[in-house]
Amino acid sequence: MHENDGYFGESIAATYDESYASIFDSVAVGPTVDLLAELAGDGPALEFGIGTGRVALPLAARGVTVHGIDLSRAMVDRLSAKPGGDTIDITVGDFATTRVAGDFTLAYLVFNTINNLTTQDAQVDCFRNAAAHLRPGGRFVVEVGVPDLRLLPPGQSAVPFHISATRWAFDTYDVATQAMSSNYVTVGEGGQAKHTSIPFRYVWPAELDLMAQLAGLRLSDRWEGWSREPFTNESRQHVSVWEKPSI
């Protein structure tokens, strides 16, 4: 395991694609790639948190030049080993602050990965970093869930999202700090249980808009999902697009 892989080292990378097989399916990822390809146009795209290439590989197959930033060498090693992986330039580093050469028509950050930045300062830095990489008229896209605080009755801080005979998963929330964590308990042979916890910071849509404003970006669109469903007060997630003003 590489020392700087954070929470997505070899033990996670080894089974990541299988654990999230449902969202790697071409039908599931198709609307994501369709919209990102449209927004990228004729220019290159930059993915923050590129991981094992779930989005980057099919986007590159559509003819979009993709560059990726990711902290985990274990994850990107798997991307590079896949068919087409050698066509994607990858920089290992913190996507909140790492700069790469060139400018882009599109930067994007999907699947709740903005929450992997566990402080507000880091999330603000991420928006500034995206803006610094964008050409005038370029766009920054974030896919992230709406915090599930409506599911918390008074005195409760945990929300389960998976329960089976051998695996329990739940999120915990600290409403004072916006800290949260995803927790997984897996029961193996002999009844031995393994607990894994990954920290996050949840963030509200309006808070993201303010971060974008601080970075010189302006909101252009917000949908519930990649097929441009309307975003409503019942939406559990959103896909938001901010634009860098043209000079």
PDB file of N, CA and C in Angstrom, residues 79-145:
ATOM      1  N   LEU A  79      -6.677   1.957 -13.065  1.00  0.00           N
ATOM      2  CA  LEU A  79      -7.129   2.666 -14.257  1.00  0.00           C
ATOM      3  C   LEU A  79      -6.127   2.507 -15.390  1.00  0.00           C
ATOM      4  N   SER A  80      -4.866   2.725 -15.107  1.00  0.00           N
ATOM      5  CA  SER A  80      -3.834   2.661 -16.144  1.00  0.00           C
ATOM      6  C   SER A  80      -3.730   1.277 -16.763  1.00  0.00           C
ATOM      7  N   ALA A  81      -4.067   0.231 -15.985  1.00  0.00           N
ATOM      8  CA  ALA A  81      -3.955  -1.134 -16.486  1.00  0.00           C
ATOM      9  C   ALA A  81      -5.138  -1.564 -17.340  1.00  0.00           C
ATOM     10  N   LYS A  82      -6.215  -0.774 -17.351  1.00  0.00           N
ATOM     11  CA  LYS A  82      -7.400  -1.140 -18.122  1.00  0.00           C
ATOM     12  C   LYS A  82      -7.230  -0.772 -19.594  1.00  0.00           C
ATOM     13  N   PRO A  83      -7.972  -1.426 -20.492  1.00  0.00           N
ATOM     14  CA  PRO A  83      -7.937  -1.035 -21.903  1.00  0.00           C
ATOM     15  C   PRO A  83      -8.306   0.440 -22.063  1.00  0.00           C
ATOM     16  N   GLY A  84      -7.450   1.177 -22.747  1.00  0.00           N
ATOM     17  CA  GLY A  84      -7.667   2.604 -22.930  1.00  0.00           C
ATOM     18  C   GLY A  84      -7.074   3.457 -21.840  1.00  0.00           C
ATOM     19  N   GLY A  85      -6.625   2.837 -20.745  1.00  0.00           N
ATOM     20  CA  GLY A  85      -6.068   3.601 -19.642  1.00  0.00           C
ATOM     21  C   GLY A  85      -4.810   4.361 -19.996  1.00  0.00           C
ATOM     22  N   ASP A  86      -4.068   3.837 -20.984  1.00  0.00           N
ATOM     23  CA  ASP A  86      -2.824   4.498 -21.370  1.00  0.00           C
ATOM     24  C   ASP A  86      -3.055   5.784 -22.153  1.00  0.00           C
ATOM     25  N   THR A  87      -4.299   6.063 -22.504  1.00  0.00           N
ATOM     26  CA  THR A  87      -4.590   7.303 -23.239  1.00  0.00           C
ATOM     27  C   THR A  87      -4.929   8.456 -22.304  1.00  0.00           C
ATOM     28  N   ILE A  88      -5.032   8.187 -21.019  1.00  0.00           N
ATOM     29  CA  ILE A  88      -5.437   9.213 -20.056  1.00  0.00           C
ATOM     30  C   ILE A  88      -4.233   9.641 -19.228  1.00  0.00           C
ATOM     31  N   ASP A  89      -3.937  10.935 -19.239  1.00  0.00           N
ATOM     32  CA  ASP A  89      -2.874  11.478 -18.395  1.00  0.00           C
ATOM     33  C   ASP A  89      -3.378  11.596 -16.971  1.00  0.00           C
ATOM     34  N   ILE A  90      -2.574  11.142 -16.012  1.00  0.00           N
ATOM     35  CA  ILE A  90      -2.976  11.137 -14.606  1.00  0.00           C
ATOM     36  C   ILE A  90      -1.896  11.821 -13.778  1.00  0.00           C
ATOM     37  N   THR A  91      -2.326  12.686 -12.886  1.00  0.00           N
ATOM     38  CA  THR A  91      -1.434  13.325 -11.931  1.00  0.00           C
ATOM     39  C   THR A  91      -1.844  12.879 -10.538  1.00  0.00           C
ATOM     40  N   VAL A  92      -0.898  12.374  -9.767  1.00  0.00           N
ATOM     41  CA  VAL A  92      -1.177  11.941  -8.403  1.00  0.00           C
ATOM     42  C   VAL A  92      -1.029  13.139  -7.472  1.00  0.00           C
ATOM     43  N   GLY A  93      -2.097  13.440  -6.756  1.00  0.00           N
ATOM     44  CA  GLY A  93      -2.069  14.562  -5.832  1.00  0.00           C
ATOM     45  C   GLY A  93      -3.449  14.874  -5.308  1.00  0.00           C
ATOM     46  N   ASP A  94      -3.516  15.859  -4.430  1.00  0.00           N
ATOM     47  CA  ASP A  94      -4.765  16.320  -3.830  1.00  0.00           C
ATOM     48  C   ASP A  94      -5.479  17.210  -4.845  1.00  0.00           C
ATOM     49  N   PHE A  95      -6.685  16.811  -5.266  1.00  0.00           N
ATOM     50  CA  PHE A  95      -7.333  17.565  -6.335  1.00  0.00           C
ATOM     51  C   PHE A  95      -7.810  18.947  -5.874  1.00  0.00           C
ATOM     52  N   ALA A  96      -7.783  19.220  -4.570  1.00  0.00           N
ATOM     53  CA  ALA A  96      -8.150  20.552  -4.102  1.00  0.00           C
ATOM     54  C   ALA A  96      -7.076  21.585  -4.414  1.00  0.00           C
ATOM     55  N   THR A  97      -5.840  21.134  -4.575  1.00  0.00           N
ATOM     56  CA  THR A  97      -4.740  22.085  -4.734  1.00  0.00           C
ATOM     57  C   THR A  97      -3.782  21.758  -5.877  1.00  0.00           C
ATOM     58  N   THR A  98      -3.788  20.531  -6.376  1.00  0.00           N
ATOM     59  CA  THR A  98      -2.816  20.129  -7.394  1.00  0.00           C
ATOM     60  C   THR A  98      -3.133  20.782  -8.733  1.00  0.00           C
ATOM     61  N   ARG A  99      -2.128  21.393  -9.358  1.00  0.00           N
ATOM     62  CA  ARG A  99      -2.290  22.023 -10.658  1.00  0.00           C
ATOM     63  C   ARG A  99      -1.648  21.145 -11.734  1.00  0.00           C
ATOM     64  N   VAL A 100      -2.257  21.135 -12.904  1.00  0.00           N
ATOM     65  CA  VAL A 100      -1.705  20.438 -14.053  1.00  0.00           C
ATOM     66  C   VAL A 100      -1.566  21.438 -15.189  1.00  0.00           C
ATOM     67  N   ALA A 101      -0.761  21.092 -16.166  1.00  0.00           N
ATOM     68  CA  ALA A 101      -0.508  21.999 -17.281  1.00  0.00           C
ATOM     69  C   ALA A 101      -1.729  22.103 -18.189  1.00  0.00           C
ATOM     70  N   GLY A 102      -1.898  23.252 -18.804  1.00  0.00           N
ATOM     71  CA  GLY A 102      -2.956  23.442 -19.774  1.00  0.00           C
ATOM     72  C   GLY A 102      -4.214  24.008 -19.162  1.00  0.00           C
ATOM     73  N   ASP A 103      -5.208  24.257 -20.018  1.00  0.00           N
ATOM     74  CA  ASP A 103      -6.511  24.692 -19.543  1.00  0.00           C
ATOM     75  C   ASP A 103      -7.584  23.824 -20.181  1.00  0.00           C
ATOM     76  N   PHE A 104      -8.786  23.880 -19.614  1.00  0.00           N
ATOM     77  CA  PHE A 104      -9.811  22.892 -19.919  1.00  0.00           C
ATOM     78  C   PHE A 104     -11.156  23.579 -20.150  1.00  0.00           C
ATOM     79  N   THR A 105     -11.982  22.944 -20.986  1.00  0.00           N
ATOM     80  CA  THR A 105     -13.353  23.424 -21.149  1.00  0.00           C
ATOM     81  C   THR A 105     -14.273  22.864 -20.079  1.00  0.00           C
ATOM     82  N   LEU A 106     -13.823  21.805 -19.407  1.00  0.00           N
ATOM     83  CA  LEU A 106     -14.654  21.142 -18.410  1.00  0.00           C
ATOM     84  C   LEU A 106     -13.787  20.586 -17.290  1.00  0.00           C
ATOM     85  N   ALA A 107     -14.210  20.822 -16.051  1.00  0.00           N
ATOM     86  CA  ALA A 107     -13.684  20.106 -14.888  1.00  0.00           C
ATOM     87  C   ALA A 107     -14.884  19.471 -14.196  1.00  0.00           C
ATOM     88  N   TYR A 108     -14.703  18.272 -13.655  1.00  0.00           N
ATOM     89  CA  TYR A 108     -15.846  17.609 -13.039  1.00  0.00           C
ATOM     90  C   TYR A 108     -15.424  16.752 -11.856  1.00  0.00           C
ATOM     91  N   LEU A 109     -16.385  16.584 -10.934  1.00  0.00           N
ATOM     92  CA  LEU A 109     -16.154  15.903  -9.668  1.00  0.00           C
ATOM     93  C   LEU A 109     -17.455  15.172  -9.331  1.00  0.00           C
ATOM     94  N   VAL A 110     -17.446  13.832  -9.418  1.00  0.00           N
ATOM     95  CA  VAL A 110     -18.695  13.069  -9.371  1.00  0.00           C
ATOM     96  C   VAL A 110     -18.771  12.166  -8.137  1.00  0.00           C
ATOM     97  N   PHE A 111     -19.940  11.559  -7.964  1.00  0.00           N
ATOM     98  CA  PHE A 111     -20.180  10.492  -6.992  1.00  0.00           C
ATOM     99  C   PHE A 111     -19.807  10.912  -5.565  1.00  0.00           C
ATOM    100  N   ASN A 112     -20.258  12.106  -5.155  1.00  0.00           N
ATOM    101  CA  ASN A 112     -20.083  12.594  -3.779  1.00  0.00           C
ATOM    102  C   ASN A 112     -18.637  12.867  -3.388  1.00  0.00           C
ATOM    103  N   THR A 113     -17.727  12.928  -4.356  1.00  0.00           N
ATOM    104  CA  THR A 113     -16.310  13.023  -4.022  1.00  0.00           C
ATOM    105  C   THR A 113     -15.935  14.366  -3.423  1.00  0.00           C
ATOM    106  N   ILE A 114     -16.739  15.414  -3.644  1.00  0.00           N
ATOM    107  CA  ILE A 114     -16.488  16.686  -2.970  1.00  0.00           C
ATOM    108  C   ILE A 114     -16.500  16.496  -1.459  1.00  0.00           C
ATOM    109  N   ASN A 115     -17.262  15.511  -0.976  1.00  0.00           N
ATOM    110  CA  ASN A 115     -17.354  15.269   0.469  1.00  0.00           C
ATOM    111  C   ASN A 115     -16.096  14.616   1.034  1.00  0.00           C
ATOM    112  N   ASN A 116     -15.234  14.069   0.151  1.00  0.00           N
ATOM    113  CA  ASN A 116     -13.968  13.515   0.625  1.00  0.00           C
ATOM    114  C   ASN A 116     -13.033  14.599   1.154  1.00  0.00           C
ATOM    115  N   LEU A 117     -13.290  15.837   0.780  1.00  0.00           N
ATOM    116  CA  LEU A 117     -12.563  16.965   1.353  1.00  0.00           C
ATOM    117  C   LEU A 117     -13.265  17.312   2.658  1.00  0.00           C
ATOM    118  N   THR A 118     -12.608  17.101   3.783  1.00  0.00           N
ATOM    119  CA  THR A 118     -13.302  17.066   5.068  1.00  0.00           C
ATOM    120  C   THR A 118     -13.297  18.396   5.813  1.00  0.00           C
ATOM    121  N   THR A 119     -12.873  19.481   5.152  1.00  0.00           N
ATOM    122  CA  THR A 119     -12.997  20.810   5.745  1.00  0.00           C
ATOM    123  C   THR A 119     -13.612  21.751   4.719  1.00  0.00           C
ATOM    124  N   GLN A 120     -14.250  22.797   5.215  1.00  0.00           N
ATOM    125  CA  GLN A 120     -14.808  23.790   4.307  1.00  0.00           C
ATOM    126  C   GLN A 120     -13.702  24.482   3.518  1.00  0.00           C
ATOM    127  N   ASP A 121     -12.566  24.747   4.163  1.00  0.00           N
ATOM    128  CA  ASP A 121     -11.454  25.388   3.464  1.00  0.00           C
ATOM    129  C   ASP A 121     -10.999  24.569   2.267  1.00  0.00           C
ATOM    130  N   ALA A 122     -10.912  23.251   2.441  1.00  0.00           N
ATOM    131  CA  ALA A 122     -10.475  22.393   1.336  1.00  0.00           C
ATOM    132  C   ALA A 122     -11.498  22.386   0.212  1.00  0.00           C
ATOM    133  N   GLN A 123     -12.772  22.414   0.550  1.00  0.00           N
ATOM    134  CA  GLN A 123     -13.811  22.448  -0.480  1.00  0.00           C
ATOM    135  C   GLN A 123     -13.769  23.772  -1.242  1.00  0.00           C
ATOM    136  N   VAL A 124     -13.534  24.885  -0.532  1.00  0.00           N
ATOM    137  CA  VAL A 124     -13.365  26.182  -1.206  1.00  0.00           C
ATOM    138  C   VAL A 124     -12.152  26.142  -2.117  1.00  0.00           C
ATOM    139  N   ASP A 125     -11.053  25.567  -1.643  1.00  0.00           N
ATOM    140  CA  ASP A 125      -9.847  25.447  -2.469  1.00  0.00           C
ATOM    141  C   ASP A 125     -10.123  24.653  -3.737  1.00  0.00           C
ATOM    142  N   CYS A 126     -10.960  23.627  -3.624  1.00  0.00           N
ATOM    143  CA  CYS A 126     -11.296  22.802  -4.776  1.00  0.00           C
ATOM    144  C   CYS A 126     -11.968  23.645  -5.862  1.00  0.00           C
ATOM    145  N   PHE A 127     -12.911  24.486  -5.473  1.00  0.00           N
ATOM    146  CA  PHE A 127     -13.569  25.350  -6.453  1.00  0.00           C
ATOM    147  C   PHE A 127     -12.572  26.321  -7.081  1.00  0.00           C
ATOM    148  N   ARG A 128     -11.697  26.873  -6.275  1.00  0.00           N
ATOM    149  CA  ARG A 128     -10.692  27.787  -6.815  1.00  0.00           C
ATOM    150  C   ARG A 128      -9.758  27.058  -7.768  1.00  0.00           C
ATOM    151  N   ASN A 129      -9.422  25.814  -7.427  1.00  0.00           N
ATOM    152  CA  ASN A 129      -8.548  25.033  -8.291  1.00  0.00           C
ATOM    153  C   ASN A 129      -9.226  24.725  -9.621  1.00  0.00           C
ATOM    154  N   ALA A 130     -10.520  24.369  -9.557  1.00  0.00           N
ATOM    155  CA  ALA A 130     -11.265  24.127 -10.794  1.00  0.00           C
ATOM    156  C   ALA A 130     -11.296  25.375 -11.656  1.00  0.00           C
ATOM    157  N   ALA A 131     -11.601  26.516 -11.047  1.00  0.00           N
ATOM    158  CA  ALA A 131     -11.679  27.764 -11.804  1.00  0.00           C
ATOM    159  C   ALA A 131     -10.345  28.110 -12.439  1.00  0.00           C
ATOM    160  N   ALA A 132      -9.246  27.839 -11.733  1.00  0.00           N
ATOM    161  CA  ALA A 132      -7.916  28.154 -12.264  1.00  0.00           C
ATOM    162  C   ALA A 132      -7.580  27.308 -13.485  1.00  0.00           C
ATOM    163  N   HIS A 133      -8.176  26.125 -13.592  1.00  0.00           N
ATOM    164  CA  HIS A 133      -7.901  25.240 -14.723  1.00  0.00           C
ATOM    165  C   HIS A 133      -8.811  25.504 -15.921  1.00  0.00           C
ATOM    166  N   LEU A 134      -9.887  26.243 -15.717  1.00  0.00           N
ATOM    167  CA  LEU A 134     -10.880  26.399 -16.779  1.00  0.00           C
ATOM    168  C   LEU A 134     -10.556  27.552 -17.717  1.00  0.00           C
ATOM    169  N   ARG A 135     -10.874  27.344 -18.983  1.00  0.00           N
ATOM    170  CA  ARG A 135     -10.848  28.426 -19.949  1.00  0.00           C
ATOM    171  C   ARG A 135     -12.050  29.334 -19.686  1.00  0.00           C
ATOM    172  N   PRO A 136     -11.997  30.581 -20.143  1.00  0.00           N
ATOM    173  CA  PRO A 136     -13.211  31.407 -20.085  1.00  0.00           C
ATOM    174  C   PRO A 136     -14.358  30.697 -20.794  1.00  0.00           C
ATOM    175  N   GLY A 137     -15.504  30.649 -20.140  1.00  0.00           N
ATOM    176  CA  GLY A 137     -16.649  29.909 -20.668  1.00  0.00           C
ATOM    177  C   GLY A 137     -16.659  28.448 -20.287  1.00  0.00           C
ATOM    178  N   GLY A 138     -15.592  27.969 -19.628  1.00  0.00           N
ATOM    179  CA  GLY A 138     -15.537  26.571 -19.193  1.00  0.00           C
ATOM    180  C   GLY A 138     -16.458  26.323 -18.018  1.00  0.00           C
ATOM    181  N   ARG A 139     -16.719  25.039 -17.745  1.00  0.00           N
ATOM    182  CA  ARG A 139     -17.703  24.677 -16.720  1.00  0.00           C
ATOM    183  C   ARG A 139     -17.120  23.684 -15.712  1.00  0.00           C
ATOM    184  N   PHE A 140     -17.601  23.816 -14.494  1.00  0.00           N
ATOM    185  CA  PHE A 140     -17.262  22.907 -13.409  1.00  0.00           C
ATOM    186  C   PHE A 140     -18.535  22.191 -12.979  1.00  0.00           C
ATOM    187  N   VAL A 141     -18.496  20.847 -12.975  1.00  0.00           N
ATOM    188  CA  VAL A 141     -19.665  20.027 -12.668  1.00  0.00           C
ATOM    189  C   VAL A 141     -19.393  19.224 -11.395  1.00  0.00           C
ATOM    190  N   VAL A 142     -20.362  19.244 -10.484  1.00  0.00           N
ATOM    191  CA  VAL A 142     -20.275  18.462  -9.248  1.00  0.00           C
ATOM    192  C   VAL A 142     -21.553  17.640  -9.097  1.00  0.00           C
ATOM    193  N   GLU A 143     -21.386  16.352  -8.825  1.00  0.00           N
ATOM    194  CA  GLU A 143     -22.491  15.467  -8.475  1.00  0.00           C
ATOM    195  C   GLU A 143     -22.351  15.115  -6.999  1.00  0.00           C
ATOM    196  N   VAL A 144     -23.380  15.394  -6.212  1.00  0.00           N
ATOM    197  CA  VAL A 144     -23.284  15.119  -4.779  1.00  0.00           C
ATOM    198  C   VAL A 144     -24.690  14.988  -4.202  1.00  0.00           C
ATOM    199  N   GLY A 145     -24.791  14.237  -3.125  1.00  0.00           N
ATOM    200  CA  GLY A 145     -26.072  14.056  -2.474  1.00  0.00           C
ATOM    201  C   GLY A 145     -26.483  15.259  -1.646  1.00  0.00           C
TER     202      GLY A 145
END
